[in-house]
Short mmCIF file of C-alpha atoms in Angstrom, two decimals:
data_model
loop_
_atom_site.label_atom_id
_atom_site.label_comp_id
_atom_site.label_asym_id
_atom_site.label_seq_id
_atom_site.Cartn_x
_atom_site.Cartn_y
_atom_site.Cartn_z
CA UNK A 401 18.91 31.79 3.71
CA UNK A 402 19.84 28.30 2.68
CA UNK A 403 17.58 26.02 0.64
CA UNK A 404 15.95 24.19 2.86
CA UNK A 405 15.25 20.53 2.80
CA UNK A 406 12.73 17.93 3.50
CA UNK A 407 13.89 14.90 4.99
CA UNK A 408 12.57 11.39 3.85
CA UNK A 409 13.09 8.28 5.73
CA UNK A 410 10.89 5.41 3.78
CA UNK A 411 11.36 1.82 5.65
CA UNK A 412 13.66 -0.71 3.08
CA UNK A 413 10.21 -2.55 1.57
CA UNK A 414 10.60 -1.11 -2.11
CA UNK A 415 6.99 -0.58 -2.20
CA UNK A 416 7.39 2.18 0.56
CA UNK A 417 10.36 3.50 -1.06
CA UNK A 418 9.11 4.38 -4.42
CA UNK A 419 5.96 5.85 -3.27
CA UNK A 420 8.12 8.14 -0.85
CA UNK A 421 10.13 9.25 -3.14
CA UNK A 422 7.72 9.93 -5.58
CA UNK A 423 6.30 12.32 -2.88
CA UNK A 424 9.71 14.12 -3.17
CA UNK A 425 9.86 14.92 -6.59
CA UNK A 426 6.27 16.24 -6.43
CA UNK A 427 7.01 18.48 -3.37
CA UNK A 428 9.72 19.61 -5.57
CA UNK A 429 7.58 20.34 -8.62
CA UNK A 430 4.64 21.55 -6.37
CA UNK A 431 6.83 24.45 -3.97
CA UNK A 432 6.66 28.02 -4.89
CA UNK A 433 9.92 28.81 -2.98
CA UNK A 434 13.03 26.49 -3.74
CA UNK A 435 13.97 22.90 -1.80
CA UNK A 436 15.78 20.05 -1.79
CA UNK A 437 15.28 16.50 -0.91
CA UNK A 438 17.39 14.39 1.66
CA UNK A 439 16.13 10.33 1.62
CA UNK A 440 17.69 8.69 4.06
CA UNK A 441 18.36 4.94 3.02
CA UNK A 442 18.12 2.30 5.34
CA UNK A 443 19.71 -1.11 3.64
CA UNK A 444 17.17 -3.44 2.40
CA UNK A 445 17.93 -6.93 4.53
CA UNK A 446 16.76 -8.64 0.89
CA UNK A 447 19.62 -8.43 -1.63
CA UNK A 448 17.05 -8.90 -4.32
CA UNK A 449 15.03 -6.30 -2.94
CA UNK A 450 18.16 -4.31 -2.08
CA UNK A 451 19.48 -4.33 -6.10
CA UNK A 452 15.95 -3.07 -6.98
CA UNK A 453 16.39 0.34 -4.34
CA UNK A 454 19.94 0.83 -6.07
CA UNK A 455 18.68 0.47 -9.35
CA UNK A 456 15.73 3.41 -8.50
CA UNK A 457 18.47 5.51 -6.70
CA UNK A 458 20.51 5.41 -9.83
CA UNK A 459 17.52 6.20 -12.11
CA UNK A 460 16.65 9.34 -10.10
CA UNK A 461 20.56 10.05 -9.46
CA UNK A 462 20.55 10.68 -13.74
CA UNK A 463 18.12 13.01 -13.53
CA UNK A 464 19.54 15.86 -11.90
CA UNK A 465 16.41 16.76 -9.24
CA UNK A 466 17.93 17.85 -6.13
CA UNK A 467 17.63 14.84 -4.51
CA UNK A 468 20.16 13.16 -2.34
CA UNK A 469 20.96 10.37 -0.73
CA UNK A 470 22.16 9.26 2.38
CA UNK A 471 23.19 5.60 3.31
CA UNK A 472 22.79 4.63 6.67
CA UNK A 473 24.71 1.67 8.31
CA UNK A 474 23.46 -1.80 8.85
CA UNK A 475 22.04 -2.10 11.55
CA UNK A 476 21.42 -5.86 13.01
CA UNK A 477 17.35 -6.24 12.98
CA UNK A 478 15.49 -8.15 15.84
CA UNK A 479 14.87 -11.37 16.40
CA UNK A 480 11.86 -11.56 18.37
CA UNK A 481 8.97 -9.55 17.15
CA UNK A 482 6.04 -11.01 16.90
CA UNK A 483 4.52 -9.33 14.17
CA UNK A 484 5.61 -6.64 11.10
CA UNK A 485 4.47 -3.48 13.41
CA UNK A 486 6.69 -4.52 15.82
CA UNK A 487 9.42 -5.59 13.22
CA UNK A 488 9.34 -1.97 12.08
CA UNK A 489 8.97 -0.22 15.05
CA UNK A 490 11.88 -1.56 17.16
CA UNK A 491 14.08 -2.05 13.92
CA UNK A 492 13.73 1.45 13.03
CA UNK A 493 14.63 2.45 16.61
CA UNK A 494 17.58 0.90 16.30
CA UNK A 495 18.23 3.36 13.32
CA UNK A 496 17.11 6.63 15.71
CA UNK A 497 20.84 8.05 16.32
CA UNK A 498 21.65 7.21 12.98
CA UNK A 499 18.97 9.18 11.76
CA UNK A 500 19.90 12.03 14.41
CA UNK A 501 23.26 12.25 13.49
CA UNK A 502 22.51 12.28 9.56
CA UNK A 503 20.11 15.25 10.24
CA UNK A 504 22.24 17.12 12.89
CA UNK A 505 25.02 17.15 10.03
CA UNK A 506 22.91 19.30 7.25
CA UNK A 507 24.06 22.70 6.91
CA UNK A 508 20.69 23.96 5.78
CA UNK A 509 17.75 23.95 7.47
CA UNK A 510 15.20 21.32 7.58
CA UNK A 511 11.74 21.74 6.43
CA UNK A 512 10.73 18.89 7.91
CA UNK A 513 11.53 14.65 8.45
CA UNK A 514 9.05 12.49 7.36
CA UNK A 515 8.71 9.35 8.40
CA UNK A 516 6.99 6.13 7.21
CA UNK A 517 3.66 4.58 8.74
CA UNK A 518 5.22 2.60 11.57
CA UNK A 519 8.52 4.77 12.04
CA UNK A 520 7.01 6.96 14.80
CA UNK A 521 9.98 6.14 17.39
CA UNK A 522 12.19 8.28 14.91
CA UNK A 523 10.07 11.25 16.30
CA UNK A 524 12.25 11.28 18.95
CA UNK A 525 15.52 12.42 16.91
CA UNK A 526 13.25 14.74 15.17
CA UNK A 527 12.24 16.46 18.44
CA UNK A 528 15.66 16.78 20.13
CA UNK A 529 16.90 18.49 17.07
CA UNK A 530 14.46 20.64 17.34
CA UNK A 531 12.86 19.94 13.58
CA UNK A 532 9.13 19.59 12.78
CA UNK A 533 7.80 15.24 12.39
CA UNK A 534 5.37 14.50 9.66
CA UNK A 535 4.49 11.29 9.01
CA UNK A 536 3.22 9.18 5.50
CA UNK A 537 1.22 6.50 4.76
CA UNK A 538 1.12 4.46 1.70
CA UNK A 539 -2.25 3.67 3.06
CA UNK A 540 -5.73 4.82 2.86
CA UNK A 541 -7.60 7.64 5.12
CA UNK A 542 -9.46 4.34 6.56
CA UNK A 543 -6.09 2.83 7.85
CA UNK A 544 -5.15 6.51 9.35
CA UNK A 545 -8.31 6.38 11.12
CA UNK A 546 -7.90 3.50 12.64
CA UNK A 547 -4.48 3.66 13.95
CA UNK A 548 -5.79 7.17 15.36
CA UNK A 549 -8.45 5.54 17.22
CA UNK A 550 -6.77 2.78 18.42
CA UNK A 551 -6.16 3.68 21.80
CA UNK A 552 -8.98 5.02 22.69
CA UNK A 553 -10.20 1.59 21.53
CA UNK A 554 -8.26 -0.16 23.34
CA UNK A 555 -9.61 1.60 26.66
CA UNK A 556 -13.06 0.96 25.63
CA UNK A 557 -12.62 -2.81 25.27
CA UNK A 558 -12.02 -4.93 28.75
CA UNK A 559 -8.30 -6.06 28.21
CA UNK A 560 -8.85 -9.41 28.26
CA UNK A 561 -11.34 -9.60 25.54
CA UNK A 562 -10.82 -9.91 21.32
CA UNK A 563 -12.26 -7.83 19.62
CA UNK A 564 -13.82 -10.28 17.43
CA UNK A 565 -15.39 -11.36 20.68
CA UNK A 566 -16.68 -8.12 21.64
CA UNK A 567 -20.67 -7.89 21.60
CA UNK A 568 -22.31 -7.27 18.36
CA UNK A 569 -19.07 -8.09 16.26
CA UNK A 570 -18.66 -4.83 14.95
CA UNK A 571 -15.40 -1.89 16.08
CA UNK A 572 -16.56 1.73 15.71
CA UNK A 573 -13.88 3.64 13.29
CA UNK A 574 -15.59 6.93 13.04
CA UNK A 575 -16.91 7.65 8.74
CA UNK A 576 -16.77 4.19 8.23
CA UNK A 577 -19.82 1.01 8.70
CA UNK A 578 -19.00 -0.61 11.60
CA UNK A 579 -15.60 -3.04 10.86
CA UNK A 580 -16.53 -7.05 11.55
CA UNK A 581 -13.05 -7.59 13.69
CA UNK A 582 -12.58 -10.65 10.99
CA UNK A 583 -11.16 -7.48 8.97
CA UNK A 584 -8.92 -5.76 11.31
CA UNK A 585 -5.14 -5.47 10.26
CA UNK A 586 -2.88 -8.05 11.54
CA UNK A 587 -1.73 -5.48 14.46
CA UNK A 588 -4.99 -5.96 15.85
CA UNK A 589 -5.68 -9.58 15.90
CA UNK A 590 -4.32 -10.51 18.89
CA UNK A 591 -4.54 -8.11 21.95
CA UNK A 592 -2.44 -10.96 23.72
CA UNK A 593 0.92 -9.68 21.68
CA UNK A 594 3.23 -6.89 21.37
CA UNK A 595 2.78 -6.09 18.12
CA UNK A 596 -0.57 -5.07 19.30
CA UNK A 597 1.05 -2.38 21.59
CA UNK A 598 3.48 -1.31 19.15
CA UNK A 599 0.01 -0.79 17.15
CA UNK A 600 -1.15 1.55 19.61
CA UNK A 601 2.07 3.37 20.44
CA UNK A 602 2.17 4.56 16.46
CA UNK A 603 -1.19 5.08 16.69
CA UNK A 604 -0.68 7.45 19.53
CA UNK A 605 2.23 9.33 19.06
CA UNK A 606 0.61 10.06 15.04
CA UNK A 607 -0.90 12.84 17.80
CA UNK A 608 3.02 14.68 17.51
CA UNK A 609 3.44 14.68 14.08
CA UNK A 610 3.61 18.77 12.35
CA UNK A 611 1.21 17.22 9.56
CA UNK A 612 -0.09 13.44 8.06
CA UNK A 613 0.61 13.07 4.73
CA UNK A 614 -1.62 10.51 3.23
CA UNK A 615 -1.94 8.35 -0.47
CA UNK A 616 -5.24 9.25 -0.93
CA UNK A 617 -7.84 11.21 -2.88
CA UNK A 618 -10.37 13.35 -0.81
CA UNK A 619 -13.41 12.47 -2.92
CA UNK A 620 -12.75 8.77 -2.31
CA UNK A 621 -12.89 8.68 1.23
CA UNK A 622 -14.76 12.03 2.33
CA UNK A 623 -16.26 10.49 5.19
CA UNK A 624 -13.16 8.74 6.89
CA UNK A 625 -11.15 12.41 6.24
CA UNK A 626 -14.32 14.30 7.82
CA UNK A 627 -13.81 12.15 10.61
CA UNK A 628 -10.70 12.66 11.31
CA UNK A 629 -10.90 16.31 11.01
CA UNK A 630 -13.37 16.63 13.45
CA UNK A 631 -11.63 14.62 16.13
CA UNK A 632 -14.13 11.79 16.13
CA UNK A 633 -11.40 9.27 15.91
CA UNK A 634 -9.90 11.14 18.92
CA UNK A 635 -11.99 11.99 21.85
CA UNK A 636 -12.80 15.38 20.14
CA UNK A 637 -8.66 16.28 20.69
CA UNK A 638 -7.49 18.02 17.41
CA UNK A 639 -5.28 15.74 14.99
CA UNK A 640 -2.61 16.94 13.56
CA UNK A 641 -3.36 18.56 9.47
CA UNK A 642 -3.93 16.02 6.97
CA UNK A 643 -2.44 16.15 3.47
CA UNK A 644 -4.47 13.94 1.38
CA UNK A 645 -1.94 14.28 -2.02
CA UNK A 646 -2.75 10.80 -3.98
CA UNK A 647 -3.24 8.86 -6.27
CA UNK A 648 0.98 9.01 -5.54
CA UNK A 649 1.40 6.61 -8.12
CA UNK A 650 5.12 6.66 -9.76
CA UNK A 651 4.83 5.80 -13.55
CA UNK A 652 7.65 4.65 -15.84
CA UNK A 653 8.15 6.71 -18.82
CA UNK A 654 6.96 5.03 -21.82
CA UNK A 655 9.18 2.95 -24.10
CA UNK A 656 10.20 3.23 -27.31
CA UNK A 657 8.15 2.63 -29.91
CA UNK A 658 8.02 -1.31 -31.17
CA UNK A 659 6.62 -4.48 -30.69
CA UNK A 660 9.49 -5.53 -29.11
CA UNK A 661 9.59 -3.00 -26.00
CA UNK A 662 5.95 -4.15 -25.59
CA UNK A 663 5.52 -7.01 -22.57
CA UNK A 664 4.68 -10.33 -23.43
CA UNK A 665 1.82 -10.10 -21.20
CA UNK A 666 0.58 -6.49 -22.82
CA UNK A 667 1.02 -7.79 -26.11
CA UNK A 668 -1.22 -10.94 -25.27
CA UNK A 669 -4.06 -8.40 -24.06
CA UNK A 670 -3.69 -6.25 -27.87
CA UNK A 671 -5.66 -9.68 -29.23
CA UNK A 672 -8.30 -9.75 -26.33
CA UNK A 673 -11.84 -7.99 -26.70
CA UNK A 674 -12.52 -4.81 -24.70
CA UNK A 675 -12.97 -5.26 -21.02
CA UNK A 676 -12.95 -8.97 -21.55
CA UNK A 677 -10.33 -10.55 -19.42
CA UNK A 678 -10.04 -11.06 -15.79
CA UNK A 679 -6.49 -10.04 -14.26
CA UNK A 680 -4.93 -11.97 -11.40
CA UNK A 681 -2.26 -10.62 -9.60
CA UNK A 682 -0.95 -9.94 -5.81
CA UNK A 683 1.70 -7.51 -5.04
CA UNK A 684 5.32 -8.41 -4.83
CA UNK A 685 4.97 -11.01 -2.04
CA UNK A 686 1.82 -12.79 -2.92
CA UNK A 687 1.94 -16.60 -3.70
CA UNK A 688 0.47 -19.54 -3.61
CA UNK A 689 0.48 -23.36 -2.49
CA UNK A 690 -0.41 -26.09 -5.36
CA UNK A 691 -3.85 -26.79 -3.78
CA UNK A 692 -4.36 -23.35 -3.76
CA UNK A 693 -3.89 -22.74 -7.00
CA UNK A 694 -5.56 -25.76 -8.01
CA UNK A 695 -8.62 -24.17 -6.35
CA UNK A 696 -7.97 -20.81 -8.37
CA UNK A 697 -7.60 -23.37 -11.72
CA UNK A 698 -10.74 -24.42 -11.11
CA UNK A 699 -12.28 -21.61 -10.49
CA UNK A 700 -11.31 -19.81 -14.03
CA UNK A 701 -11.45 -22.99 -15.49
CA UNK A 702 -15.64 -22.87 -14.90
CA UNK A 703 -16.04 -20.01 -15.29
CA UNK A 704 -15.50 -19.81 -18.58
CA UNK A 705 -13.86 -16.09 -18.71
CA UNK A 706 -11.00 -14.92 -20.17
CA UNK A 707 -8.28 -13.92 -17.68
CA UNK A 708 -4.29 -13.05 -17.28
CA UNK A 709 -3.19 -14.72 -14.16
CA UNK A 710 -0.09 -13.70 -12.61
CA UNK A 711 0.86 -17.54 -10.31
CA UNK A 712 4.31 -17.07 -8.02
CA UNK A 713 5.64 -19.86 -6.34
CA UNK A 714 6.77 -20.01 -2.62
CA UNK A 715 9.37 -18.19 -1.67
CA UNK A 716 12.89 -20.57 -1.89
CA UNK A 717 14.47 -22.15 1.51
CA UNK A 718 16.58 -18.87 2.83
CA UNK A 719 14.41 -16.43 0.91
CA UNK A 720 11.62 -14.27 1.57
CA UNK A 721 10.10 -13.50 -1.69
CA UNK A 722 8.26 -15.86 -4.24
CA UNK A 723 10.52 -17.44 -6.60
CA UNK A 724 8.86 -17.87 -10.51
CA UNK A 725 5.93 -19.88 -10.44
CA UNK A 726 6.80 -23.70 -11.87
CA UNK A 727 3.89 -24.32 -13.46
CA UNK A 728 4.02 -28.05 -14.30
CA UNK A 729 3.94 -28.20 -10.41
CA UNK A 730 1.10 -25.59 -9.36
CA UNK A 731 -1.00 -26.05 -11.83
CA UNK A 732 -3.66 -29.46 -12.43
CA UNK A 733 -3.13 -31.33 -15.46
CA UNK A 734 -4.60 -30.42 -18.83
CA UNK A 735 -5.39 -27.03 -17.39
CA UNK A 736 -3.09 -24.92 -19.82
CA UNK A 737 -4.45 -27.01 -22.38
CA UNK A 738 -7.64 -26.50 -21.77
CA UNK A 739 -7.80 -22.43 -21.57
CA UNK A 740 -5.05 -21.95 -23.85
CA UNK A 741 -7.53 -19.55 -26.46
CA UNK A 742 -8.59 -17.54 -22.85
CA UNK A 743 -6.18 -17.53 -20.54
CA UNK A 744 -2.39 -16.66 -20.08
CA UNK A 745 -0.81 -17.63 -17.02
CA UNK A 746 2.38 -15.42 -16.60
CA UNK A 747 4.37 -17.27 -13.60
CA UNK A 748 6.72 -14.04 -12.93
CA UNK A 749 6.82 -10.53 -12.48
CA UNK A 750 4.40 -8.70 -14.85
CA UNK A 751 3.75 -5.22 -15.39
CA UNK A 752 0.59 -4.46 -13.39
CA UNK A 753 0.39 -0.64 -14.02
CA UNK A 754 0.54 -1.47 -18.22
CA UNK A 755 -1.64 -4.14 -17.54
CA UNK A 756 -4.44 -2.32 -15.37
CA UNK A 757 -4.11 0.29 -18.20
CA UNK A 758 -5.53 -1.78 -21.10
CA UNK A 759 -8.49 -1.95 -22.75
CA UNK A 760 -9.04 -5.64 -22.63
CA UNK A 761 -8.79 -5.90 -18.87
CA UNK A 762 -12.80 -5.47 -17.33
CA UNK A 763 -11.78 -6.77 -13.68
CA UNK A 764 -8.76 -7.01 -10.97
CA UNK A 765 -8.70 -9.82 -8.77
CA UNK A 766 -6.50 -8.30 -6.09
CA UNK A 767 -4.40 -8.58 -2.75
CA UNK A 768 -5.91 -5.19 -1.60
CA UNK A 769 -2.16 -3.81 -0.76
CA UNK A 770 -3.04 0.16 -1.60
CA UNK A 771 -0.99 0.83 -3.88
CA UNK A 772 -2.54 -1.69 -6.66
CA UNK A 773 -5.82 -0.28 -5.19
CA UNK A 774 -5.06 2.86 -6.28
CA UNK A 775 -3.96 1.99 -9.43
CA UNK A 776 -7.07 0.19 -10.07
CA UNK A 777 -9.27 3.01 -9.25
CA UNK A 778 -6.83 4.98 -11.48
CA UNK A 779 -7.48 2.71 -14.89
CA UNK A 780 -11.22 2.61 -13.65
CA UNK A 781 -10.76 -1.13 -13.43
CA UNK A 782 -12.97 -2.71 -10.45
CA UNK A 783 -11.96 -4.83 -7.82
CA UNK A 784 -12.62 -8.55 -6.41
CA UNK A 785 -9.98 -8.48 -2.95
CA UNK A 786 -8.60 -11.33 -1.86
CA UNK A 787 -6.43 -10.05 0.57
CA UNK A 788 -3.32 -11.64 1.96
CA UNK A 789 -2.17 -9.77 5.04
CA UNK A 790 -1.08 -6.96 6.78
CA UNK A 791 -3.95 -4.21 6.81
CA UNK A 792 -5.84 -5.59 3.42
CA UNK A 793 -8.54 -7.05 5.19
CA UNK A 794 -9.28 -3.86 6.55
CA UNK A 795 -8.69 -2.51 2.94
CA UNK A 796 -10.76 -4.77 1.54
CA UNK A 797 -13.57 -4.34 3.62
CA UNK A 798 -13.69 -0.21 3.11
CA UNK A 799 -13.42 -1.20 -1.10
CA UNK A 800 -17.08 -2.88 -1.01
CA UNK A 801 -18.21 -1.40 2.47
CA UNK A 802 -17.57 2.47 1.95
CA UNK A 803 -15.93 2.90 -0.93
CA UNK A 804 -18.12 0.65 -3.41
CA UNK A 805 -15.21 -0.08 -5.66
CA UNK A 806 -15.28 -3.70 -5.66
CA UNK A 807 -17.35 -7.57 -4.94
CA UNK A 808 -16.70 -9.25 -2.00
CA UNK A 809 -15.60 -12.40 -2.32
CA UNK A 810 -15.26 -14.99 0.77
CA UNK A 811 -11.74 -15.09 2.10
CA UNK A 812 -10.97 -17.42 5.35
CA UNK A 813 -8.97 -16.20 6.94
CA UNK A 814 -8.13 -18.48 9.87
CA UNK A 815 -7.31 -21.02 7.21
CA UNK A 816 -3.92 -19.00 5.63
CA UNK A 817 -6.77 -16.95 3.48
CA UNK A 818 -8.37 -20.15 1.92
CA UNK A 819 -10.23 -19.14 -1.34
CA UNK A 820 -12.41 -22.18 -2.53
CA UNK A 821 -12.67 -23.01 -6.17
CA UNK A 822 -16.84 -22.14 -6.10
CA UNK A 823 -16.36 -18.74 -4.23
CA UNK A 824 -13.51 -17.45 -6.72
CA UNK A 825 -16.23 -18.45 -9.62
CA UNK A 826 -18.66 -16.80 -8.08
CA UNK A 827 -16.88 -14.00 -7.88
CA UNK A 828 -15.30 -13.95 -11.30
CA UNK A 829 -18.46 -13.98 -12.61
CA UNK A 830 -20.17 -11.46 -10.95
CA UNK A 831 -17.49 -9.47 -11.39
CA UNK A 832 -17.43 -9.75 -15.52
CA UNK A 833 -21.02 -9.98 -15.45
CA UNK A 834 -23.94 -7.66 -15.96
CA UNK A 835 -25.69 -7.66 -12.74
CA UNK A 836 -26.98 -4.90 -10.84
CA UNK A 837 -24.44 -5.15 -8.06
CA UNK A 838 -21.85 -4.98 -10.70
CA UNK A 839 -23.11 -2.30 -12.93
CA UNK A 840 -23.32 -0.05 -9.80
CA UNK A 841 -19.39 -0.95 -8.88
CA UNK A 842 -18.60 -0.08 -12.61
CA UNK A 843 -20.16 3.27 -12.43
CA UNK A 844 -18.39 4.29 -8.71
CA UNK A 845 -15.29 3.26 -10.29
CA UNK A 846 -15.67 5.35 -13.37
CA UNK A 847 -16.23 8.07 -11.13
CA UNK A 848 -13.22 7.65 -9.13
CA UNK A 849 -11.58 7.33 -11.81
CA UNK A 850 -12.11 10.91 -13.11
CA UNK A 851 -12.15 11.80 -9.31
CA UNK A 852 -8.37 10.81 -9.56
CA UNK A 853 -7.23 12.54 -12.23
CA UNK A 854 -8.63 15.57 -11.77
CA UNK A 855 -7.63 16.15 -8.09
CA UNK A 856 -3.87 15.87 -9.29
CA UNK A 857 -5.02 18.81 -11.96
CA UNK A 858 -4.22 22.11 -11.29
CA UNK A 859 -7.01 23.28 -8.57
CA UNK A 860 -8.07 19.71 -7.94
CA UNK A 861 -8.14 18.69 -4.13
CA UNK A 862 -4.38 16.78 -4.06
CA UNK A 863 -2.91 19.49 -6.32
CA UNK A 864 -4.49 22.00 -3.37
CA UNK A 865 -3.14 20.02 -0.39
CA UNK A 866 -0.01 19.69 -1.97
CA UNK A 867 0.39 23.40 -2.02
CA UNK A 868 -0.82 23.67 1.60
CA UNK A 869 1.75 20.89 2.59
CA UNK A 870 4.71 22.67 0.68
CA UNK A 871 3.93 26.12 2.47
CA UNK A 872 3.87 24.31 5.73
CA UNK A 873 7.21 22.46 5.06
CA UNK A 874 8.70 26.19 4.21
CA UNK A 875 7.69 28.08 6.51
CA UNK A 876 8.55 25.67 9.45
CA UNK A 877 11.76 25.29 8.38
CA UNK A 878 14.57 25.69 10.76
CA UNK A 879 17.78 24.47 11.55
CA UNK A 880 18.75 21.32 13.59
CA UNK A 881 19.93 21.78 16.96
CA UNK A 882 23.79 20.95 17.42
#
């Protein structure tokens, strides 16, 4: 019989793509019996993005895994979504006989297509081929949860009502506290819109999939995955297996030896003191207005810690992603001068993995996207969210809620996530402080730390579910209908 393969379709966004691939070349490391990998790539609409996908394709092209890839056309996206769920949804359904016909034309057979968190109309290709669905998320056991239980949810709530004006305040997500609805994902906000139902629909048809793969460890979030398991998040129906095989966290091979391969922002950090500095930073798209970061200025400025701040401008006219931060515009007067022996303020793209992983950085001042969340809990470095969008509300409620990783801070987020100059103080300062609350976050994070790296050990609980997953993959593999 033919090797078979496993199928990978990760939406553009590079920080789905890396993450799914990186679950390739472990399925490839992990499988008793030979496979191979097919990613299918649809084009990045960012050509800045898009240069950063074809520089990882030609990395992992050099290294001679059996991994290939498959470029699907441009497709034109739509125009009137009216939120990312829907974005996704419909512009990946677009990319459905695209997807079919790059599938039907393998030779071998397919262990299995997996598809990324909001890709669930691509089921439909799977299942006329006659191929098993799984499904990933780059997201926590929390977010899984919640898009399982949406539609029961959504029955239990009169149709015309918000959540956030539902009695009592709080939605039921089965292994978690109850969730204020001020910290639902985006898809939720707004019952009113279609994104909402596009919410649901992926929520719903998660109940297909051969298996869930999630970015996750099992000790982190036993509750949520015991949940889940029993069918609490779905009227006591079965869900499909879940793979919990994080942290999946891709990390760049060293480089050489010398000062000069060192970052400018790493090499900064070699004259800090142990745990010292607070670092700032949030995810590729996070950025900031000038009164914003006047606020944040302010903030750091009283508090008197030491701290790496990572300050990107506004995205350019035409563009989508921050441009470099311009400092002499962002930032109040004298305030460089002022913190110059504490504080670096780096206004591009930094190294947050390196960064996370030294032993001058005591804090992380986040966005909550989970990937930096579980590189934090990785480098045992706690958390203060400030989250920006998408589902890291939600994330950042489960980090000081359930997971007791982080300090809240107070976000408002009906005014474009407003962060006031006395609240990010606060914060800061419990944060590098020695109170109780603090001490208590430092020791959960120390043991999630070693919680991490030992469940991607041999016989640790991702290294297991791994194995199950690859067995799975094998033995359902068959090939595509023609």
């Amino acid at each position: 019989m033919a090797t078979p393969t496993v199928v990978l379709v990760p939406v553009w966004g590079i920080g789905h793509f890396v993450p799914m691939l990186e679950v390739g070349k472990r399925l490839l490391a992990r499988s008793a019996r030979a496979l191979t990998i097919t990613v299918l790539v649809m084009p990045e609409p960012d050509a800045t993005r898009a240069s950063e996908i074809t520089e990882h394709i030609r990395q992992e092209q050099a290294t001679g895994l059996a991994i290939r890839f498959h470029h699907l056309p441009l497709v034109a996206p739509p125009t009137d979504t009216s939120g990312i769920e829907e974005y996704v949804s419909r512009y990946v359904q677009l990319y459905s006989p695209h997807v079919k016909a790059a599938v039907a034309g393998l030779t071998c057979p397919v262990a299995g297509v997996v598809v990324d968190i909001f890709c669930t109309t691509l089921f439909d290709a799977a299942h006329e081929l006659g191929v098993p669905a799984y499904v990933y998320l780059i997201a926590s056991a929390a977010m899984c949860a919640l898009l399982l239980r949406s539609p029961a949810l959504h029955e239990e709530v009169a149709g015309d009502v918000e959540f956030e004006d539902v009695e009592g305040g709080g939605v039921d997500v089965p292994g978690l506290p109850p969730v204020p609805a001020s910290c639902l994902p985006t898809g939720l906000e707004n019952r009113k819109i279609t994104t909402y139902r596009w919410f649901l629909y992926n929520g719903r048809r998660y109940m297909e999939a051969g298996g869930i793969v999630l970015n996750t460890v099992a000790e982190a979030e036993p509750r949520v995955l015991a949940a889940i398991a029993d069918g609490r998040c779905t009227r006591g129906v079965p869900a499909p297996p879940v793979y919990s095989i994080g942290p999946v966290i891709p990390f760049t091979p060293p480089a050489a030896a010398g000062e000069q391969a060192r970052h400018e922002c790493v090499r900064w950090l070699d004259s800090q003191p142990p745990g010292s500095v607070v670092f700032l930073c949030f995810g590729g798209k996070g950025c900031f207005t000038a009164p914003q970061a006047h606020e944040i200025a302010h903030g750091l400025d009283r508090s008197g810690r030491r701290f790496l701040w990572v300050l990107r401008g506004l995205p350019e006219p035409g563009t989508k992603m921050p441009a470099d931060g311009n400092l002499a515009e962002l930032l109040p007067a004298g305030f460089l001068e002022r913190t110059k022996d504490r504080g670096l303020v780096w206004p591009t793209k930094a190294p947050q993995k390196e960064i996370l992983a030294h032993a001058a950085v005591g804090g992380f001042v986040t966005h909550g996207g989970w990937n930096s969340i579980l590189e934090s809990l990785w480098h045992g470095v706690p958390m203060v969210p400030w989250p920006l969008g998408a589902e890291q509300h939600y994330n950042a409620f489960t980090l000081v809620a359930d997971m007791g990783v982080a300090v809240a801070m107070g976000v408002e987020r009906k005014r474009s996530n407003f962060v006031a100059a006395a609240e990010l103080e606060r914060a800061v300062k419990a944060l590098m402080g020695d109170g109780e609350t603090v001490r208590k976050v430092r020791d959960k994070v120390t043991e999630m730390k070693a919680a991490c790296r030992k469940a991607v050990e041999e016989g640790g609980s991702s290294n297991v579910s791994l194995q199950r997953l690859c067995d799975a993959l094998v033995k359902g593999a068959v090939h595509p209908r023609k």
